[in-house]
CSV table of C-alpha atoms and ligand atoms in Angstrom, one decimal:
chain,number,residue,atom,x,y,z
A,1,UNK,CA,-6.8,58.9,2.3
A,2,UNK,CA,-10.3,57.0,3.6
A,3,UNK,CA,-10.4,53.8,4.9
A,4,UNK,CA,-13.4,51.6,6.0
A,5,UNK,CA,-12.9,49.3,8.6
A,6,UNK,CA,-14.4,46.3,9.4
A,7,UNK,CA,-15.5,45.3,12.9
A,8,UNK,CA,-18.4,43.2,14.5
A,9,UNK,CA,-16.9,40.7,17.5
A,10,UNK,CA,-15.3,41.3,20.6
A,11,UNK,CA,-11.7,40.7,19.7
A,12,UNK,CA,-11.9,43.1,16.8
A,13,UNK,CA,-12.5,46.0,19.0
A,14,UNK,CA,-9.6,45.5,21.3
A,15,UNK,CA,-7.8,45.2,17.9
A,16,UNK,CA,-9.2,48.0,16.2
A,17,UNK,CA,-8.7,50.6,18.8
A,18,UNK,CA,-5.0,51.3,18.1
A,19,UNK,CA,-5.4,51.2,14.4
A,20,UNK,CA,-7.4,53.8,14.4
A,21,UNK,CA,-6.1,55.8,17.1
A,22,UNK,CA,-3.0,56.0,14.9
A,23,UNK,CA,-4.7,56.5,11.2
A,24,UNK,CA,-7.4,59.3,12.0
A,25,UNK,CA,-4.1,61.2,13.0
A,26,UNK,CA,-4.2,62.2,9.3
A,27,UNK,CA,-6.5,60.3,7.7
A,28,UNK,CA,-10.6,59.6,7.2
A,29,UNK,CA,-11.9,56.5,8.8
A,30,UNK,CA,-15.4,55.4,8.2
A,31,UNK,CA,-16.1,52.5,11.0
A,32,UNK,CA,-18.6,49.7,9.8
A,33,UNK,CA,-19.7,47.6,12.8
A,34,UNK,CA,-21.3,44.4,11.4
A,35,UNK,CA,-23.5,43.6,14.6
A,36,UNK,CA,-22.1,40.1,14.9
A,37,UNK,CA,-21.7,40.7,18.8
A,38,UNK,CA,-24.0,43.0,20.3
A,39,UNK,CA,-25.0,42.7,23.8
A,40,UNK,CA,-23.7,45.8,26.1
A,41,UNK,CA,-20.5,43.6,28.0
A,42,UNK,CA,-19.9,41.8,24.3
A,43,UNK,CA,-19.8,45.6,22.2
A,44,UNK,CA,-20.4,49.1,24.1
A,45,UNK,CA,-18.6,48.5,26.9
A,46,UNK,CA,-15.3,47.9,24.4
A,47,UNK,CA,-15.9,51.8,22.7
A,48,UNK,CA,-16.5,53.3,25.7
A,49,UNK,CA,-13.5,51.8,27.6
A,50,UNK,CA,-11.5,52.0,24.5
A,51,UNK,CA,-12.0,55.3,23.0
A,52,UNK,CA,-13.1,53.8,19.6
A,53,UNK,CA,-15.4,56.3,18.0
A,54,UNK,CA,-19.1,56.0,17.4
A,55,UNK,CA,-19.3,53.6,14.5
A,56,UNK,CA,-20.8,55.2,11.1
A,57,UNK,CA,-22.5,52.3,10.1
A,58,UNK,CA,-23.9,49.5,12.4
A,59,UNK,CA,-25.4,46.9,10.2
A,60,UNK,CA,-27.3,45.3,12.8
A,61,UNK,CA,-26.7,41.8,11.4
A,62,UNK,CA,-27.1,40.2,14.8
A,63,UNK,CA,-26.8,36.2,15.4
A,64,UNK,CA,-28.0,33.6,13.2
A,65,UNK,CA,-26.0,30.3,10.9
A,66,UNK,CA,-23.0,30.7,9.5
A,67,UNK,CA,-24.3,31.1,5.8
A,68,UNK,CA,-27.0,33.7,6.4
A,69,UNK,CA,-24.6,36.1,8.7
A,70,UNK,CA,-22.2,36.7,6.3
A,71,UNK,CA,-24.5,36.7,3.8
A,72,UNK,CA,-26.6,39.7,5.5
A,73,UNK,CA,-23.2,41.1,5.8
A,74,UNK,CA,-21.5,40.7,2.7
A,75,UNK,CA,-24.8,42.3,1.1
A,76,UNK,CA,-24.8,45.0,3.7
A,77,UNK,CA,-20.7,46.1,3.6
A,78,UNK,CA,-21.4,45.9,-0.3
A,79,UNK,CA,-23.8,49.3,0.4
A,80,UNK,CA,-21.5,50.8,2.5
A,81,UNK,CA,-18.6,50.3,0.2
A,82,UNK,CA,-20.4,51.5,-3.4
A,83,UNK,CA,-21.3,54.4,-1.0
A,84,UNK,CA,-17.7,55.4,0.4
A,85,UNK,CA,-15.6,54.4,-2.3
A,86,UNK,CA,-12.8,53.9,0.3
A,87,UNK,CA,-9.3,53.5,-1.0
A,88,UNK,CA,-8.8,50.5,1.1
A,89,UNK,CA,-11.0,48.0,3.3
A,90,UNK,CA,-9.5,47.1,6.3
A,91,UNK,CA,-10.1,43.8,7.9
A,92,UNK,CA,-9.3,42.3,11.3
A,93,UNK,CA,-8.5,38.3,12.7
A,94,UNK,CA,-10.5,35.5,11.4
A,95,UNK,CA,-14.9,36.0,12.1
A,96,UNK,CA,-17.7,36.0,9.9
A,97,UNK,CA,-17.1,39.7,9.7
A,98,UNK,CA,-13.2,39.7,8.6
A,99,UNK,CA,-14.4,37.5,5.6
A,100,UNK,CA,-17.5,39.6,4.8
A,101,UNK,CA,-15.7,42.4,4.6
A,102,UNK,CA,-12.6,40.9,2.4
A,103,UNK,CA,-15.5,39.2,0.0
A,104,UNK,CA,-17.4,42.5,-0.1
A,105,UNK,CA,-14.3,44.4,-1.2
A,106,UNK,CA,-12.9,42.3,-3.8
A,107,UNK,CA,-16.0,42.1,-5.7
A,108,UNK,CA,-15.9,45.5,-6.0
A,109,UNK,CA,-12.1,45.8,-6.7
A,110,UNK,CA,-11.6,47.6,-3.6
A,111,UNK,CA,-8.0,47.0,-2.1
A,112,UNK,CA,-8.2,44.5,0.8
A,113,UNK,CA,-5.6,44.7,3.9
A,114,UNK,CA,-5.9,42.0,6.4
A,115,UNK,CA,-4.9,42.8,10.1
A,116,UNK,CA,-3.7,39.6,11.7
A,117,UNK,CA,-2.8,37.5,8.3
A,118,UNK,CA,-1.1,34.2,7.8
A,119,UNK,CA,-2.3,32.7,11.4
A,120,UNK,CA,-3.1,28.7,10.7
A,121,UNK,CA,-4.4,25.9,13.5
A,122,UNK,CA,-4.5,23.3,10.7
A,123,UNK,CA,-7.8,22.4,12.1
A,124,UNK,CA,-10.4,22.8,9.4
A,125,UNK,CA,-13.3,22.1,11.6
A,126,UNK,CA,-13.0,25.7,13.2
A,127,UNK,CA,-14.7,28.2,10.9
A,128,UNK,CA,-12.2,30.9,12.0
A,129,UNK,CA,-9.6,28.6,9.8
A,130,UNK,CA,-11.9,29.1,6.7
A,131,UNK,CA,-12.1,32.4,7.4
A,132,UNK,CA,-8.6,33.1,7.4
A,133,UNK,CA,-7.5,31.4,4.4
A,134,UNK,CA,-9.9,32.7,1.9
A,135,UNK,CA,-9.1,36.3,3.4
A,136,UNK,CA,-5.6,35.7,3.2
A,137,UNK,CA,-5.7,34.7,-0.2
A,138,UNK,CA,-8.0,37.6,-1.2
A,139,UNK,CA,-6.1,40.4,0.8
A,140,UNK,CA,-3.8,43.1,-1.1
A,141,UNK,CA,-1.9,43.7,2.0
A,142,UNK,CA,-1.1,41.0,4.9
A,143,UNK,CA,-0.2,41.9,7.9
A,144,UNK,CA,1.2,39.6,10.1
A,145,UNK,CA,2.3,39.4,13.7
A,146,UNK,CA,4.7,36.7,13.5
A,147,UNK,CA,7.5,35.4,11.8
A,148,UNK,CA,5.5,32.0,11.7
A,149,UNK,CA,2.9,33.4,9.7
A,150,UNK,CA,5.2,35.2,7.4
A,151,UNK,CA,6.3,31.5,6.7
A,152,UNK,CA,2.3,30.0,7.3
A,153,UNK,CA,1.7,32.2,3.8
A,154,UNK,CA,4.5,31.7,2.3
A,155,UNK,CA,4.0,27.6,2.0
A,156,UNK,CA,0.8,28.4,0.6
A,157,UNK,CA,2.2,30.7,-2.0
A,158,UNK,CA,1.5,34.1,-0.5
A,159,UNK,CA,4.4,36.6,-0.7
A,160,UNK,CA,3.3,39.3,-2.1
A,161,UNK,CA,2.1,42.4,0.2
A,162,UNK,CA,2.7,40.4,3.0
A,163,UNK,CA,4.5,42.7,6.3
A,164,UNK,CA,5.6,41.6,9.4
A,165,UNK,CA,4.3,44.4,11.2
A,166,UNK,CA,4.2,42.3,15.1
A,167,UNK,CA,0.5,42.2,16.6
A,168,UNK,CA,-1.9,45.0,17.5
A,169,UNK,CA,-2.9,43.2,20.7
A,170,UNK,CA,0.1,44.0,21.9
A,171,UNK,CA,-0.1,47.5,21.1
A,172,UNK,CA,-3.4,47.4,23.2
A,173,UNK,CA,-2.1,45.8,26.2
A,174,UNK,CA,1.0,48.0,26.5
A,175,UNK,CA,-1.5,51.1,25.9
A,176,UNK,CA,-3.6,49.9,28.5
A,177,UNK,CA,-2.7,48.0,31.1
A,178,UNK,CA,-1.7,50.7,33.5
A,179,UNK,CA,-5.2,52.2,32.9
A,180,UNK,CA,-6.2,48.7,33.8
A,181,UNK,CA,-4.4,48.7,37.1
A,182,UNK,CA,-5.7,52.5,37.6
A,183,UNK,CA,-9.4,51.8,37.1
A,184,UNK,CA,-10.4,48.7,37.1
A,185,UNK,CA,-11.8,47.7,40.3
A,186,UNK,CA,-12.9,44.1,39.5
A,187,UNK,CA,-10.3,42.5,42.0
A,188,UNK,CA,-12.0,44.4,45.3
A,189,UNK,CA,-15.1,43.7,44.1
A,190,UNK,CA,-14.8,40.0,43.5
A,191,UNK,CA,-12.3,40.1,47.1
A,192,UNK,CA,-9.8,38.4,44.6
A,193,UNK,CA,-6.1,38.8,45.8
A,194,UNK,CA,-2.9,38.3,43.4
A,195,UNK,CA,-2.3,34.6,43.1
A,196,UNK,CA,-5.2,33.3,45.0
A,197,UNK,CA,-7.4,32.6,41.7
A,198,UNK,CA,-7.5,31.6,38.4
A,199,UNK,CA,-9.2,32.9,34.9
A,200,UNK,CA,-11.0,30.8,32.9
A,201,UNK,CA,-12.8,31.5,29.2
A,202,UNK,CA,-14.3,29.3,26.8
A,203,UNK,CA,-15.8,29.9,24.0
A,204,UNK,CA,-15.1,27.7,21.2
A,205,UNK,CA,-17.9,25.9,19.1
A,206,UNK,CA,-16.3,22.0,19.6
A,207,UNK,CA,-15.7,22.8,23.4
A,208,UNK,CA,-19.3,24.5,24.1
A,209,UNK,CA,-21.1,22.4,21.3
A,210,UNK,CA,-20.0,19.2,22.5
A,211,UNK,CA,-21.6,18.0,26.0
A,212,UNK,CA,-18.6,15.9,26.6
A,213,UNK,CA,-16.0,18.2,26.0
A,214,UNK,CA,-17.4,20.8,27.8
A,215,UNK,CA,-18.4,18.6,31.1
A,216,UNK,CA,-15.1,17.2,31.3
A,217,UNK,CA,-13.4,20.6,31.0
A,218,UNK,CA,-16.1,22.2,34.1
A,219,UNK,CA,-15.3,18.9,35.8
A,220,UNK,CA,-11.5,19.1,35.4
A,221,UNK,CA,-12.5,22.8,36.8
A,222,UNK,CA,-14.2,21.3,39.8
A,223,UNK,CA,-11.2,19.1,40.4
A,224,UNK,CA,-8.6,21.9,40.7
A,225,UNK,CA,-10.0,23.1,43.7
A,226,UNK,CA,-8.9,26.6,43.7
A,227,UNK,CA,-11.2,29.6,42.7
A,228,UNK,CA,-11.6,30.1,39.4
A,229,UNK,CA,-13.3,33.2,37.6
A,230,UNK,CA,-14.8,32.6,34.8
A,231,UNK,CA,-16.7,35.4,32.7
A,232,UNK,CA,-18.8,33.3,30.4
A,233,UNK,CA,-19.5,34.3,26.9
A,234,UNK,CA,-23.0,34.2,26.3
A,235,UNK,CA,-22.4,31.4,23.6
A,236,UNK,CA,-21.4,29.0,26.4
A,237,UNK,CA,-23.8,30.1,28.9
A,238,UNK,CA,-26.8,28.3,26.8
A,239,UNK,CA,-24.7,25.2,26.6
A,240,UNK,CA,-23.3,25.2,30.3
A,241,UNK,CA,-27.5,25.6,31.5
A,242,UNK,CA,-28.0,22.4,29.1
A,243,UNK,CA,-25.4,20.2,31.2
A,244,UNK,CA,-27.5,19.6,34.0
A,245,UNK,CA,-24.9,20.2,36.9
A,246,UNK,CA,-25.0,23.1,39.9
A,247,UNK,CA,-21.8,24.7,39.6
A,248,UNK,CA,-23.4,27.0,42.6
A,249,UNK,CA,-21.3,26.8,45.8
A,250,UNK,CA,-18.5,25.2,44.0
A,251,UNK,CA,-15.2,27.1,43.7
A,252,UNK,CA,-16.2,28.3,40.2
A,253,UNK,CA,-17.3,31.6,39.9
A,254,UNK,CA,-19.2,32.4,36.9
A,255,UNK,CA,-19.7,36.2,35.8
A,256,UNK,CA,-20.8,37.9,33.0
A,257,UNK,CA,-18.2,38.5,30.3
A,258,UNK,CA,-15.9,41.7,31.6
A,259,UNK,CA,-14.8,44.3,30.1
A,260,UNK,CA,-11.3,44.9,28.3
A,261,UNK,CA,-9.7,46.7,31.7
A,262,UNK,CA,-11.8,44.0,33.9
A,263,UNK,CA,-10.1,41.6,32.1
A,264,UNK,CA,-6.6,42.9,32.0
A,265,UNK,CA,-6.8,43.2,36.0
A,266,UNK,CA,-7.9,39.7,36.3
A,267,UNK,CA,-5.2,38.1,33.9
A,268,UNK,CA,-2.5,40.3,35.6
A,269,UNK,CA,-3.2,38.7,38.9
A,270,UNK,CA,-3.8,35.1,37.7
A,271,UNK,CA,-1.9,32.1,39.1
A,272,UNK,CA,-3.0,30.4,35.5
A,273,UNK,CA,-5.5,31.0,33.0
A,274,UNK,CA,-7.2,28.5,31.5
A,275,UNK,CA,-8.8,29.7,27.6
A,276,UNK,CA,-9.6,28.5,24.7
A,277,UNK,CA,-9.6,32.2,23.0
A,278,UNK,CA,-7.0,33.4,20.8
A,279,UNK,CA,-6.2,36.6,22.4
A,280,UNK,CA,-6.0,35.7,25.9
A,281,UNK,CA,-3.2,33.3,25.2
A,282,UNK,CA,-1.3,35.8,23.6
A,283,UNK,CA,-2.4,38.1,26.2
A,284,UNK,CA,-1.3,36.1,29.2
A,285,UNK,CA,2.3,35.7,27.3
A,286,UNK,CA,2.1,39.5,27.0
A,287,UNK,CA,1.5,39.3,31.1
A,288,UNK,CA,4.3,36.3,31.7
A,289,UNK,CA,1.3,34.1,33.6
A,290,UNK,CA,1.1,30.8,32.5
A,291,UNK,CA,-1.6,29.3,30.2
A,292,UNK,CA,-3.4,26.2,29.8
A,293,UNK,CA,-4.8,25.7,26.5
A,294,UNK,CA,-8.2,24.3,26.3
A,295,UNK,CA,-7.5,23.0,22.4
A,296,UNK,CA,-5.5,20.2,20.5
A,297,UNK,CA,-3.6,23.1,18.7
A,298,UNK,CA,-3.1,26.7,18.8
A,299,UNK,CA,-2.2,29.2,16.1
A,300,UNK,CA,0.1,31.2,18.8
A,301,UNK,CA,2.8,28.2,18.6
A,302,UNK,CA,5.7,30.3,20.0
A,303,UNK,CA,3.8,30.8,23.6
A,304,UNK,CA,4.1,26.4,23.7
A,305,UNK,CA,7.9,26.1,22.3
A,306,UNK,CA,8.6,29.4,24.9
A,307,UNK,CA,6.8,26.4,27.6
A,308,UNK,CA,4.6,29.3,28.8
A,309,UNK,CA,1.5,27.7,27.2
A,310,UNK,CA,0.3,24.4,27.8
A,311,UNK,CA,-2.1,22.5,25.4
A,312,UNK,CA,-4.6,20.4,27.2
A,313,UNK,CA,-7.0,20.0,24.8
A,314,UNK,CA,-10.5,18.7,27.1
A,315,UNK,CA,-8.6,16.3,28.7
A,316,UNK,CA,-9.5,16.1,32.4
A,317,UNK,CA,-6.1,14.6,33.9
A,318,UNK,CA,-4.0,17.4,31.3
A,319,UNK,CA,-6.3,20.2,32.8
A,320,UNK,CA,-5.8,19.6,36.4
A,321,UNK,CA,-2.3,18.6,36.0
A,322,UNK,CA,-1.6,22.0,34.2
A,323,UNK,CA,-3.0,23.9,37.1
A,324,UNK,CA,-1.8,21.8,40.4
A,325,UNK,CA,1.5,19.9,39.3
A,326,UNK,CA,2.9,21.9,36.3
A,327,UNK,CA,6.3,23.5,36.4
A,328,UNK,CA,6.2,26.7,34.6
A,329,UNK,CA,9.4,28.5,33.1
A,330,UNK,CA,10.9,31.0,35.9
A,331,UNK,CA,12.3,33.1,33.2
A,332,UNK,CA,10.5,35.5,31.8
A,333,UNK,CA,9.0,34.8,27.9
A,334,UNK,CA,10.9,36.8,25.1
A,335,UNK,CA,9.3,39.1,23.0
A,336,UNK,CA,7.9,37.7,19.7
A,337,UNK,CA,4.9,40.2,19.0
A,338,UNK,CA,6.4,42.9,17.9
A,339,UNK,CA,7.5,46.1,19.6
A,340,UNK,CA,4.2,47.5,20.6
A,341,UNK,CA,4.2,49.5,17.5
A,342,UNK,CA,2.2,47.3,14.9
A,343,UNK,CA,-0.4,50.0,14.5
A,344,UNK,CA,2.3,52.7,13.4
A,345,UNK,CA,3.6,50.6,10.7
A,346,UNK,CA,0.3,49.2,9.3
A,347,UNK,CA,-1.0,52.7,9.4
A,348,UNK,CA,2.3,53.5,7.3
A,349,UNK,CA,2.3,50.9,4.7
A,350,UNK,CA,-1.5,51.4,4.1
A,351,UNK,CA,-0.3,55.2,3.5
A,352,UNK,CA,2.4,54.2,0.8
A,353,UNK,CA,0.9,51.2,-0.7
A,354,UNK,CA,-1.7,53.6,-2.7
B,1,UD1,C1,-17.1,34.7,17.4
B,1,UD1,C2,-16.0,34.7,16.4
B,1,UD1,C3,-14.8,33.5,17.0
B,1,UD1,C4,-14.4,34.9,18.2
B,1,UD1,C5,-15.8,34.9,18.9
B,1,UD1,C6,-15.1,35.9,19.9
B,1,UD1,C7,-16.9,33.4,13.9
B,1,UD1,C8,-17.4,32.2,13.0
B,1,UD1,N1,-16.5,33.5,15.4
B,1,UD1,O1,-17.8,33.3,17.9
B,1,UD1,O2,-13.7,33.6,15.9
B,1,UD1,O3,-13.3,34.0,18.4
B,1,UD1,O4,-17.0,36.1,18.5
B,1,UD1,O5,-16.0,36.3,20.7
B,1,UD1,O6,-17.0,34.5,13.2
B,1,UD1,N2,-24.7,36.0,21.4
B,1,UD1,C9,-25.3,36.8,22.5
B,1,UD1,N3,-25.0,38.1,22.4
B,1,UD1,C10,-23.6,38.7,21.5
B,1,UD1,C11,-23.2,37.8,20.4
B,1,UD1,C12,-23.4,36.6,20.6
B,1,UD1,O7,-26.3,35.7,23.3
B,1,UD1,O8,-24.1,39.8,21.6
B,1,UD1,C13,-24.6,34.7,21.4
B,1,UD1,C14,-25.6,34.4,20.3
B,1,UD1,O9,-26.6,33.2,20.8
B,1,UD1,C15,-24.8,33.5,18.9
B,1,UD1,C16,-23.9,33.0,20.0
B,1,UD1,O10,-23.7,33.8,20.9
B,1,UD1,O11,-25.6,32.9,18.4
B,1,UD1,C17,-22.8,32.8,19.0
B,1,UD1,O12,-22.1,34.2,18.5
B,1,UD1,P1,-21.3,34.7,17.2
B,1,UD1,O13,-21.1,35.6,17.2
B,1,UD1,O14,-22.0,33.8,16.2
B,1,UD1,O15,-20.4,33.3,17.5
B,1,UD1,P2,-19.2,33.2,18.5
B,1,UD1,O16,-19.3,32.3,19.2
B,1,UD1,O17,-19.6,34.5,19.8
B,2,UDP,N1,-11.9,39.7,26.4
B,2,UDP,C1,-12.7,40.7,27.5
B,2,UDP,N2,-13.9,40.2,28.3
B,2,UDP,C2,-14.0,38.8,29.0
B,2,UDP,C3,-13.3,38.2,27.7
B,2,UDP,C4,-12.4,38.4,26.8
B,2,UDP,O1,-12.5,41.9,27.5
B,2,UDP,O2,-15.2,38.6,29.3
B,2,UDP,C5,-11.2,40.1,25.9
B,2,UDP,C6,-9.5,39.3,26.0
B,2,UDP,O3,-9.0,40.1,26.8
B,2,UDP,C7,-9.2,39.7,24.7
B,2,UDP,C8,-10.5,39.6,23.6
B,2,UDP,O4,-11.5,39.8,24.7
B,2,UDP,O5,-8.8,41.4,24.6
B,2,UDP,C9,-10.4,38.0,23.3
B,2,UDP,O6,-11.8,37.9,22.4
B,2,UDP,P1,-12.2,36.3,22.4
B,2,UDP,O7,-11.6,35.7,23.8
B,2,UDP,O8,-13.6,36.6,22.7
B,2,UDP,O9,-12.3,36.1,20.8
B,2,UDP,P2,-11.3,35.4,20.2
B,2,UDP,O10,-9.5,36.0,20.6
B,2,UDP,O11,-10.8,34.0,20.6
B,2,UDP,O12,-10.8,35.1,18.8
């Protein structure tokens, strides 16, 4: 059975690794990298560390306005699908690469499977929200990470082909967490010790592209006072440079984006994670590290309900309070993201539903 998997952005490399590993034990996979992310530290490093096979096609679409980027992907994916004639197209998450892959497939009447289906922020200013809704509504198989996602799909009338399989990022972390302990040297390189630093990431357009929100977040980071390790997404670096604030010699240590194993090492040992990333919120929960989410809402509501994730938006006072005063739960988080075998369940369904 032949599967074409479409990936293109950093979190999709992490999500695809476990599925690809299991699927390839018995079946053929053609891997398509759209080229949405292309810097060494945003792409190649993940393929090496996670042992993801070389893509069969790199569409080299690169950065650009949403319409052009998505349109170029659509046209180039269509060519690949016409040539490969797969049994399934598999897409992950909610990026422009996800939507382009799903659209290209349905227009050729090739069945589509969506991993991380049913997620909703109910915030229509996020490009991801449109990508998710549109992808879910044209997918034939919808692999949900949580019961909440299943319920949200049902509210939209989507019940056919919906399967609760757990979260592939949980599979990924279980597989890699010990490797991170063994192989990552980042704590030594940065002279960090467990619990003596915070970890931050920011890349949502509504935080990066709005100078007021970005400034608020960074001012809060300064006020927190403790060391904050901040691997900076390329989008964010550009906007910080335009802010006219000098963060050198402050408690904020800006570094280049780090590899997945380095990220896991940093996450495991941080006192608190400050982030607007979807994946990083979940990893904080998996690792039982408190998380303050720099957004007004989240798709991962279970983490908030459990008390391990606090929504602090871009509010200076709330961010500082989360870091310096908030009482975090004393009990370990409950497992709500499956049993670490999502990739096997996805493979089984793909095999049996065709
Ligand atoms: C994309 C996804 C987002 C996901 C994020 C993961 C969409 C609409 N957004 O956001 O859902 O959470 O990836 O990180 O699909 N750039 C580089 N080098 C790279 C990649 C990007 O310099 O390798 C810079 C470019 O200036 C580019 C900007 O980052 O314009 C944004 O990249 P893009 O892929 O459009 O969106 P992300 O913000 O990365
Ligand atoms: N990540 C990484 N290095 C970094 C920042 C993030 O390896 O410098 C990993 C992170 O551990 C998670 C994934 O990238 O597995 C999340 O991607 P990102 O935050 O870019 O996107 P989102 O999850 O918000 O879509």
